[in-house]
Amino acid sequence: MEGVVLKLPSFRILNPNYSSPSSATIRLGFRSFSSSATDSVSAASIVKKGNQALESTSLGHITRPDFPILHQEVNGSKLVYLDNAATSQKPTAVLKALLNYYEAYNSNVHRGIHFLSAKATDEYELARKKVATFINASEPREIVFTKNATEAINLVAYSWGLSNLKPGDEIILTVAEHHSAIVPWQFVAQKTGATLKFVNLTEEEVPDIEKLKDMLSKKTKLLVIHHVSNTLGSVLPVGDIVFWSHNVGAKVLVDACQSVPHMVVDVQSLDADFLVASSHKMCGPTGVGFLYGKNELLSAMPPFLGGGEMIADVFLDHSTYAEPPSRFEAGTPAIGEVIGLGAAIDYLSGIGMQKIHDYEAELANYLYESLRSIPTVKIYGPVPSQNVHRTALCSFNVDNIHPTDIATFLDQQHGVAIRSGHHCAQPLHRYLGVSSSARASLHFYNTKEDVDAFILALNDTISFFTSFQ
């Protein structure tokens, strides 16, 4: 049952019954890596006022001027954007990079010998190098551009999965995975006879890592795991999980969509076989994501799509294929968007991912404690502590108020943008005993004032709906 969007006060109030799974403290492993990205960007120059400026002003206040979309009113109120797990906003540097491409050197890549084509190709391949450096891939050819992270997972499923899995093989996932990490492997299991096995949550509402470890066996051929949950905000010890998986001969695909934008991710340190992320969640344009794959794996995989530029030679009766990554980039790619992703990486690197992580860790605790202070709010996921890292994301429900009604009231009456629904994680919500939840998610350009405005608006929302009960 969905909430309806009407002009207030004409509101139909939805009061589903929610169960409330308990929350307690759990110790999660968390690896801290040093950043390997060194690029900087002029649009982030405001960040480079030195440590003294950063000590006196929060990172959110310093970077906020770089995001034009944040400086507007929505429904008569100042916009408070807290839906960053769905998509991030774009700094001026990224917008200018897109405009510059289309104004100055719009052309196809890897095809022409004229100046515009050569310039576009150089910038496109430079973006690949930037991505490789950003996640510390060993070489740029381990980066494949896709239209999003969903396509990147499907690429692995159809190219690696169909070629390497057979009846009796097992694929392990958790119940907390995004639909994009579940559905492709359902397709593969149906086609190959492989079996999907799922890891449940602990009482602390995080994937049961010890159970996962026990489930690994010689039958396990692939583990598909998120780094950060888009619903629970939990951070998994991916490095340890990869180590255990490799001990039984299994490959590991890491969904890093919610970690790459917020912390240092080092694929060589993690030793992940495959890793996917999405540009639009890391201050880049929509329409582009990327797959990291170890070179020896990509080289052994057949093409995912056929077409121009993924070939070596085409004959009437057969074709031969280019080496990776070209083998997996058929047709004209999203050139401007890839270049925009490169600009986003420059921007993030100019700030520093460790600095972003540290600042967001403070915001995460502030958001969690502020929400927890409201008696009728149930927050899902782990309780943060000295030993438990939680990202700046909280999915929650309020007693007897539908999350869609909460999100609608916050938007229409206060200009606060949050998410409501199942967050592409229906199995997880069913496991938690609810059909949907509200979600507030922050990025480095958010501030404690944003959290305060959200909490004030949420309290007003609760007061409004409880007045009808």
Coordinates of C-alpha atoms in Angstrom, one line a residue:
M1 CA 0.0 0.0 0.0
E2 CA 1.5 3.3 -1.0
G3 CA 1.1 6.8 0.4
V4 CA -0.6 9.3 -1.8
V5 CA 0.8 12.7 -2.7
L6 CA -1.8 15.4 -2.2
K7 CA -1.8 19.0 -1.2
L8 CA -1.9 19.2 2.5
P9 CA -3.8 19.1 4.8
S10 CA -5.9 16.7 2.6
F11 CA -3.8 13.6 3.4
R12 CA -4.8 10.0 3.5
I13 CA -2.9 8.5 6.4
L14 CA -1.5 5.0 6.0
N15 CA -0.9 3.1 9.2
P16 CA 0.6 -0.3 8.4
N17 CA 1.6 -2.6 11.2
Y18 CA 5.4 -2.8 11.4
S19 CA 7.3 -5.4 13.4
S20 CA 10.4 -4.0 15.2
P21 CA 13.4 -6.3 15.0
S22 CA 15.8 -5.6 17.9
S23 CA 19.0 -3.7 17.5
A24 CA 22.2 -4.2 19.5
T25 CA 25.9 -3.8 19.0
I26 CA 28.0 -5.9 16.7
R27 CA 31.7 -5.8 16.0
L28 CA 32.3 -5.5 12.3
G29 CA 35.7 -5.6 10.7
F30 CA 36.6 -2.4 8.8
R31 CA 39.7 -1.9 6.7
S32 CA 41.2 1.6 6.5
F33 CA 43.2 2.2 3.4
S34 CA 45.4 5.1 2.4
S35 CA 44.3 7.0 -0.7
S36 CA 46.2 6.4 -3.9
A37 CA 44.4 9.2 -5.9
T38 CA 46.4 12.3 -6.3
D39 CA 44.6 14.3 -8.9
S40 CA 43.2 17.7 -8.0
V41 CA 40.6 20.0 -9.6
S42 CA 40.4 23.8 -9.8
A43 CA 36.7 23.8 -8.9
A44 CA 37.6 22.2 -5.6
S45 CA 40.1 25.0 -4.9
I46 CA 37.8 26.3 -2.1
V47 CA 38.7 23.1 -0.3
K48 CA 42.4 23.8 -0.6
K49 CA 42.5 26.7 1.9
G50 CA 44.6 24.6 4.2
N51 CA 44.1 22.6 7.3
Q52 CA 43.3 25.8 9.3
A53 CA 40.2 26.5 7.2
L54 CA 39.0 22.9 7.6
E55 CA 39.4 23.0 11.3
S56 CA 37.2 26.1 11.6
T57 CA 34.6 25.2 9.0
S58 CA 33.1 21.9 8.2
L59 CA 33.7 20.1 4.9
G60 CA 30.0 20.4 4.2
H61 CA 30.1 24.2 4.5
I62 CA 33.3 24.5 2.4
T63 CA 32.1 22.3 -0.5
R64 CA 28.5 23.4 -0.6
P65 CA 29.1 26.4 -2.8
D66 CA 30.3 24.0 -5.5
F67 CA 26.9 22.4 -5.9
P68 CA 24.4 24.8 -7.7
I69 CA 21.4 22.6 -7.2
L70 CA 21.6 22.9 -3.5
H71 CA 21.0 26.7 -3.6
Q72 CA 17.2 26.7 -4.2
E73 CA 13.9 26.5 -2.4
V74 CA 11.5 23.6 -2.7
N75 CA 7.8 24.1 -1.9
G76 CA 8.7 27.4 -0.2
S77 CA 11.5 26.0 2.0
K78 CA 15.3 25.8 1.6
L79 CA 16.2 22.5 -0.1
V80 CA 17.6 19.9 2.3
Y81 CA 18.8 17.1 0.1
L82 CA 19.2 13.8 2.0
D83 CA 18.7 11.2 -0.8
N84 CA 22.4 10.7 -1.7
A85 CA 22.2 6.9 -1.6
A86 CA 19.8 7.2 -4.6
T87 CA 22.0 9.7 -6.4
S88 CA 24.5 12.4 -5.5
Q89 CA 24.5 16.0 -6.7
K90 CA 27.0 17.3 -9.2
P91 CA 29.6 20.0 -8.6
T92 CA 30.3 22.8 -11.0
A93 CA 33.5 21.1 -12.2
V94 CA 31.5 18.2 -13.5
L95 CA 28.9 20.3 -15.2
K96 CA 31.6 22.4 -16.9
A97 CA 33.4 19.2 -18.1
L98 CA 30.2 18.0 -19.7
L99 CA 29.6 21.4 -21.3
N100 CA 33.2 21.7 -22.5
Y101 CA 33.0 18.3 -24.2
Y102 CA 29.9 19.2 -26.2
E103 CA 31.0 22.7 -27.0
A104 CA 34.7 22.1 -27.8
Y105 CA 35.4 18.5 -28.9
N106 CA 32.2 16.5 -29.3
S107 CA 33.2 13.5 -31.5
N108 CA 33.2 9.8 -31.5
V109 CA 36.1 7.9 -29.9
H110 CA 38.5 5.2 -31.1
R111 CA 37.4 5.9 -34.7
G112 CA 38.6 9.1 -36.4
I113 CA 42.0 10.5 -37.0
H114 CA 40.9 14.2 -37.0
F115 CA 41.6 16.5 -34.1
L116 CA 38.1 16.3 -32.4
S117 CA 38.1 12.5 -32.4
A118 CA 41.6 12.3 -31.1
K119 CA 40.9 14.8 -28.4
A120 CA 37.7 13.0 -27.3
T121 CA 39.5 9.7 -27.4
D122 CA 42.3 11.0 -25.2
E123 CA 39.9 12.4 -22.6
Y124 CA 37.9 9.3 -22.6
E125 CA 40.9 7.1 -22.0
L126 CA 42.2 9.6 -19.5
A127 CA 39.0 9.1 -17.5
R128 CA 39.7 5.3 -17.5
K129 CA 43.2 6.0 -16.0
K130 CA 41.6 8.2 -13.4
V131 CA 39.1 5.5 -12.3
A132 CA 42.0 2.9 -12.2
T133 CA 44.0 5.2 -10.0
F134 CA 41.1 6.1 -7.8
I135 CA 40.4 2.5 -6.8
N136 CA 44.1 1.4 -7.2
A137 CA 43.6 -1.0 -10.0
S138 CA 46.9 -2.4 -11.3
E139 CA 46.3 -1.0 -14.8
P140 CA 43.6 0.9 -16.7
R141 CA 42.7 -2.0 -18.9
E142 CA 41.1 -3.6 -15.8
I143 CA 38.4 -0.9 -16.0
V144 CA 35.4 -1.5 -18.3
F145 CA 32.9 1.4 -18.7
T146 CA 29.2 0.4 -18.6
K147 CA 26.0 2.3 -18.5
N148 CA 25.6 1.7 -14.8
A149 CA 26.6 -0.7 -12.0
T150 CA 23.6 -2.9 -12.9
E151 CA 24.9 -3.5 -16.4
A152 CA 28.4 -4.2 -14.9
I153 CA 26.9 -7.0 -12.7
N154 CA 25.0 -8.4 -15.7
L155 CA 28.2 -8.3 -17.8
V156 CA 29.9 -10.5 -15.2
A157 CA 26.8 -12.7 -14.9
Y158 CA 26.4 -13.4 -18.6
S159 CA 30.1 -13.4 -19.6
W160 CA 31.8 -15.0 -16.7
G161 CA 28.8 -16.8 -15.1
L162 CA 27.4 -18.6 -18.1
S163 CA 30.9 -19.7 -19.1
N164 CA 32.1 -20.9 -15.7
L165 CA 29.1 -22.2 -13.7
K166 CA 27.4 -25.6 -13.9
P167 CA 24.9 -27.8 -12.0
G168 CA 26.0 -28.3 -8.4
D169 CA 27.9 -25.1 -8.2
E170 CA 26.9 -22.6 -5.5
I171 CA 26.6 -18.8 -5.6
I172 CA 26.5 -17.2 -2.2
L173 CA 24.8 -13.8 -1.5
T174 CA 23.2 -12.1 1.5
V175 CA 19.6 -11.2 2.0
A176 CA 20.7 -7.6 2.1
E177 CA 21.8 -7.3 -1.5
H178 CA 20.4 -4.8 -4.0
H179 CA 18.1 -6.3 -6.6
S180 CA 20.7 -5.6 -9.2
A181 CA 23.0 -8.1 -7.4
I182 CA 20.3 -10.8 -7.0
V183 CA 18.2 -10.9 -10.2
P184 CA 21.1 -11.4 -12.7
W185 CA 22.3 -14.4 -10.7
Q186 CA 18.8 -15.8 -10.6
F187 CA 18.9 -15.8 -14.4
V188 CA 22.3 -17.4 -14.4
A189 CA 21.2 -20.1 -11.9
Q190 CA 18.2 -20.9 -14.1
K191 CA 20.4 -21.3 -17.2
T192 CA 23.3 -23.2 -15.6
G193 CA 21.7 -25.2 -12.8
A194 CA 23.9 -23.5 -10.2
T195 CA 22.3 -22.9 -6.8
L196 CA 21.9 -19.6 -5.0
K197 CA 22.4 -19.6 -1.2
F198 CA 21.7 -16.6 1.0
V199 CA 23.2 -15.4 4.2
N200 CA 20.7 -14.1 6.8
L201 CA 21.2 -11.3 9.3
T202 CA 22.3 -11.4 12.9
E203 CA 20.1 -10.1 15.7
E204 CA 22.0 -6.8 15.2
E205 CA 20.6 -6.6 11.7
V206 CA 23.8 -7.1 9.8
P207 CA 24.8 -9.9 7.5
D208 CA 26.0 -12.9 9.5
I209 CA 29.7 -13.0 8.6
E210 CA 30.4 -16.1 10.7
K211 CA 27.6 -17.9 9.0
L212 CA 28.9 -16.8 5.6
K213 CA 32.3 -18.2 6.5
D214 CA 30.7 -21.5 7.5
M215 CA 28.8 -21.7 4.2
L216 CA 31.9 -21.4 2.0
S217 CA 32.9 -24.8 0.5
K218 CA 34.5 -26.3 -2.6
K219 CA 31.1 -26.0 -4.2
T220 CA 31.2 -22.2 -3.8
K221 CA 32.2 -20.7 -7.1
L222 CA 31.2 -17.1 -6.6
L223 CA 30.4 -14.8 -3.7
V224 CA 28.4 -11.6 -4.5
I225 CA 28.6 -9.2 -1.6
H226 CA 28.0 -5.5 -1.0
H227 CA 30.7 -3.4 0.7
V228 CA 28.2 -1.0 2.3
S229 CA 24.4 -1.8 2.5
N230 CA 22.2 0.8 0.9
T231 CA 19.5 0.1 3.5
L232 CA 21.4 -0.9 6.7
G233 CA 24.4 1.5 6.4
S234 CA 26.6 -1.4 7.6
V235 CA 30.1 -1.8 6.4
L236 CA 31.3 -5.4 5.7
P237 CA 34.9 -6.7 6.2
V238 CA 35.3 -7.3 2.5
G239 CA 39.0 -8.0 2.6
D240 CA 38.5 -10.8 5.1
I241 CA 35.5 -12.2 3.1
V242 CA 37.6 -12.2 -0.1
F243 CA 40.4 -14.0 1.7
W244 CA 38.1 -16.7 3.0
S245 CA 36.4 -17.1 -0.4
H246 CA 39.7 -17.5 -2.2
N247 CA 40.7 -20.2 0.2
V248 CA 38.0 -22.4 -1.2
G249 CA 38.6 -21.3 -4.8
A250 CA 35.7 -19.0 -5.1
K251 CA 35.6 -15.7 -7.0
V252 CA 34.2 -12.5 -5.4
L253 CA 32.1 -9.8 -6.9
V254 CA 31.9 -6.7 -4.7
D255 CA 29.0 -4.2 -5.1
A256 CA 30.9 -1.0 -4.1
C257 CA 28.2 1.5 -5.2
Q258 CA 27.7 2.8 -1.6
S259 CA 31.4 2.7 -0.6
V260 CA 33.4 4.1 -3.5
P261 CA 31.8 7.6 -3.1
H262 CA 32.4 7.7 0.6
M263 CA 35.7 6.1 1.5
V264 CA 39.0 4.9 0.2
V265 CA 38.5 1.7 -1.8
D266 CA 41.6 -0.2 -2.8
V267 CA 40.9 -3.2 -5.1
Q268 CA 44.4 -4.6 -4.8
S269 CA 44.2 -4.5 -1.0
L270 CA 40.8 -6.1 -1.0
D271 CA 42.0 -8.6 -3.7
A272 CA 38.5 -8.5 -5.2
D273 CA 38.1 -10.4 -8.5
F274 CA 35.3 -8.0 -9.7
L275 CA 34.0 -4.7 -8.3
V276 CA 31.3 -2.4 -9.6
A277 CA 30.4 1.2 -8.9
S278 CA 28.2 3.9 -10.4
S279 CA 29.2 7.4 -11.5
H280 CA 26.0 9.1 -10.5
K281 CA 26.5 8.2 -6.8
M282 CA 30.0 9.7 -6.8
C283 CA 29.1 13.2 -8.0
G284 CA 29.4 12.2 -11.7
P285 CA 26.9 12.1 -14.5
T286 CA 24.2 9.5 -14.9
G287 CA 24.4 6.9 -17.7
V288 CA 27.8 5.5 -16.8
G289 CA 29.3 3.0 -14.3
F290 CA 32.3 0.8 -14.3
L291 CA 33.4 -2.7 -13.8
Y292 CA 36.8 -3.5 -12.3
G293 CA 38.0 -7.0 -13.2
K294 CA 41.3 -8.7 -12.7
N295 CA 43.1 -8.7 -16.1
E296 CA 43.4 -12.5 -16.2
L297 CA 39.7 -12.9 -15.7
L298 CA 38.6 -10.3 -18.2
S299 CA 40.9 -11.7 -20.8
A300 CA 39.3 -15.2 -20.5
M301 CA 35.7 -13.9 -20.7
P302 CA 33.7 -13.9 -23.9
P303 CA 32.0 -10.7 -25.1
F304 CA 28.7 -9.6 -23.4
L305 CA 27.4 -7.5 -26.4
G306 CA 28.3 -7.6 -30.0
G307 CA 28.9 -4.6 -32.3
G308 CA 31.3 -2.0 -33.4
E309 CA 34.7 -1.5 -31.7
M310 CA 34.6 -4.7 -29.6
I311 CA 36.0 -6.7 -32.5
A312 CA 39.4 -7.5 -34.0
D313 CA 38.1 -8.8 -37.4
V314 CA 34.6 -9.5 -38.8
F315 CA 34.0 -12.1 -41.5
L316 CA 30.7 -13.3 -42.8
D317 CA 30.9 -16.6 -40.9
H318 CA 32.7 -15.5 -37.7
S319 CA 34.4 -12.7 -35.8
T320 CA 37.4 -12.3 -33.6
Y321 CA 37.3 -10.0 -30.6
A322 CA 39.4 -7.1 -29.2
E323 CA 41.3 -7.4 -26.0
P324 CA 39.7 -6.0 -22.8
P325 CA 38.4 -3.5 -22.1
S326 CA 37.3 -2.8 -25.7
R327 CA 35.8 -6.3 -25.9
F328 CA 33.1 -5.3 -23.4
E329 CA 32.4 -1.8 -24.8
A330 CA 30.4 -2.4 -27.9
G331 CA 29.1 0.6 -29.9
T332 CA 29.4 4.3 -29.2
P333 CA 29.8 4.7 -25.4
A334 CA 28.5 7.6 -23.2
I335 CA 31.6 9.7 -24.0
G336 CA 30.6 13.0 -22.4
E337 CA 29.4 11.1 -19.3
V338 CA 32.7 9.2 -19.0
I339 CA 34.6 12.4 -19.2
G340 CA 32.3 13.9 -16.6
L341 CA 33.1 10.9 -14.3
G342 CA 36.7 11.7 -14.8
A343 CA 36.0 15.3 -13.6
A344 CA 34.1 14.0 -10.6
I345 CA 37.1 11.8 -9.6
D346 CA 39.3 14.9 -9.9
Y347 CA 37.0 16.7 -7.6
L348 CA 36.8 14.0 -5.0
S349 CA 40.5 13.4 -5.2
G350 CA 41.1 17.2 -4.7
I351 CA 39.3 16.9 -1.4
G352 CA 40.7 13.5 -0.4
M353 CA 38.7 10.4 0.2
Q354 CA 40.0 9.9 3.7
K355 CA 39.0 13.4 4.6
I356 CA 35.5 12.7 3.1
H357 CA 35.3 9.5 5.1
D358 CA 36.3 11.1 8.4
Y359 CA 33.9 14.0 8.0
E360 CA 31.0 11.7 7.0
A361 CA 31.7 9.4 10.0
E362 CA 31.0 12.4 12.3
L363 CA 27.8 13.1 10.3
A364 CA 26.8 9.5 10.5
N365 CA 26.9 9.4 14.3
Y366 CA 25.1 12.8 14.5
L367 CA 22.3 11.6 12.2
Y368 CA 21.9 8.3 14.0
E369 CA 21.8 9.8 17.5
S370 CA 19.5 12.5 16.4
L371 CA 17.0 10.0 14.9
R372 CA 17.4 7.7 17.9
S373 CA 16.3 10.5 20.2
I374 CA 12.8 10.3 18.8
P375 CA 10.9 7.6 20.8
T376 CA 8.7 6.4 18.0
V377 CA 11.5 5.9 15.4
K378 CA 12.9 2.5 14.6
I379 CA 16.3 2.6 12.8
Y380 CA 17.4 -0.5 10.9
G381 CA 21.0 -1.8 10.9
P382 CA 23.8 -1.8 13.5
V383 CA 24.2 0.5 16.4
P384 CA 27.4 2.5 15.8
S385 CA 30.1 2.2 18.4
Q386 CA 33.9 2.4 18.6
N387 CA 34.1 -1.0 17.0
V388 CA 31.2 -0.7 14.6
H389 CA 31.4 1.6 11.7
R390 CA 28.2 2.8 10.1
T391 CA 27.9 5.1 7.1
A392 CA 25.9 8.3 7.0
L393 CA 22.7 6.5 6.0
C394 CA 19.7 5.6 8.2
S395 CA 16.6 3.6 7.0
F396 CA 13.8 3.9 9.6
N397 CA 10.1 3.7 10.3
V398 CA 7.9 5.7 12.6
D399 CA 5.2 3.9 14.6
N400 CA 1.9 3.9 12.8
I401 CA 2.9 6.3 10.0
H402 CA 3.6 5.0 6.5
P403 CA 7.1 6.0 5.2
T404 CA 5.7 7.4 2.0
D405 CA 3.5 9.7 4.0
I406 CA 6.6 10.8 5.9
A407 CA 8.6 11.5 2.8
T408 CA 5.7 13.4 1.1
F409 CA 5.1 15.6 4.1
L410 CA 8.8 16.3 4.6
D411 CA 9.0 17.4 0.9
Q412 CA 5.8 19.4 0.6
Q413 CA 6.0 21.1 3.9
H414 CA 9.7 21.4 4.6
G415 CA 11.7 21.0 1.4
V416 CA 13.4 17.9 2.8
A417 CA 14.2 15.2 0.3
I418 CA 14.5 11.7 1.5
R419 CA 13.7 8.2 0.1
S420 CA 10.7 6.0 0.9
G421 CA 10.1 2.5 -0.4
H422 CA 12.0 -0.7 -0.4
H423 CA 15.2 0.8 -1.8
C424 CA 15.6 -2.0 -4.4
A425 CA 15.9 -4.4 -1.4
Q426 CA 12.6 -6.2 -1.0
P427 CA 14.1 -9.5 0.4
L428 CA 15.8 -7.5 3.1
H429 CA 12.7 -5.6 4.0
R430 CA 10.7 -8.8 4.2
Y431 CA 13.4 -10.2 6.4
L432 CA 13.0 -7.2 8.7
G433 CA 9.3 -7.7 8.8
V434 CA 8.3 -4.5 6.9
S435 CA 7.3 -3.7 3.4
S436 CA 9.1 -0.4 3.1
S437 CA 11.0 2.2 5.1
A438 CA 12.1 5.8 4.9
R439 CA 15.8 6.6 4.3
A440 CA 17.9 9.6 5.0
S441 CA 21.4 9.5 3.4
L442 CA 24.1 12.1 3.5
H443 CA 27.2 13.1 1.5
F444 CA 30.2 15.3 2.3
Y445 CA 28.3 18.5 1.2
N446 CA 25.7 18.0 3.9
T447 CA 26.0 19.6 7.3
K448 CA 24.8 19.1 10.8
E449 CA 22.4 22.0 10.1
D450 CA 20.9 19.8 7.4
V451 CA 20.4 17.0 10.0
D452 CA 18.9 19.5 12.4
A453 CA 16.5 20.7 9.8
F454 CA 15.5 17.1 8.9
I455 CA 14.9 16.2 12.6
L456 CA 12.9 19.4 13.2
A457 CA 10.8 18.6 10.1
L458 CA 10.4 14.9 11.1
N459 CA 9.1 15.9 14.5
D460 CA 6.6 18.2 12.9
T461 CA 5.6 15.4 10.5
I462 CA 5.0 13.0 13.4
S463 CA 3.0 15.6 15.3
F464 CA 0.8 16.2 12.2
F465 CA 0.0 12.5 11.7
T466 CA -0.4 11.6 15.4
S467 CA -3.0 14.3 15.7
F468 CA -5.3 12.1 13.5
Q469 CA -4.8 9.0 15.6

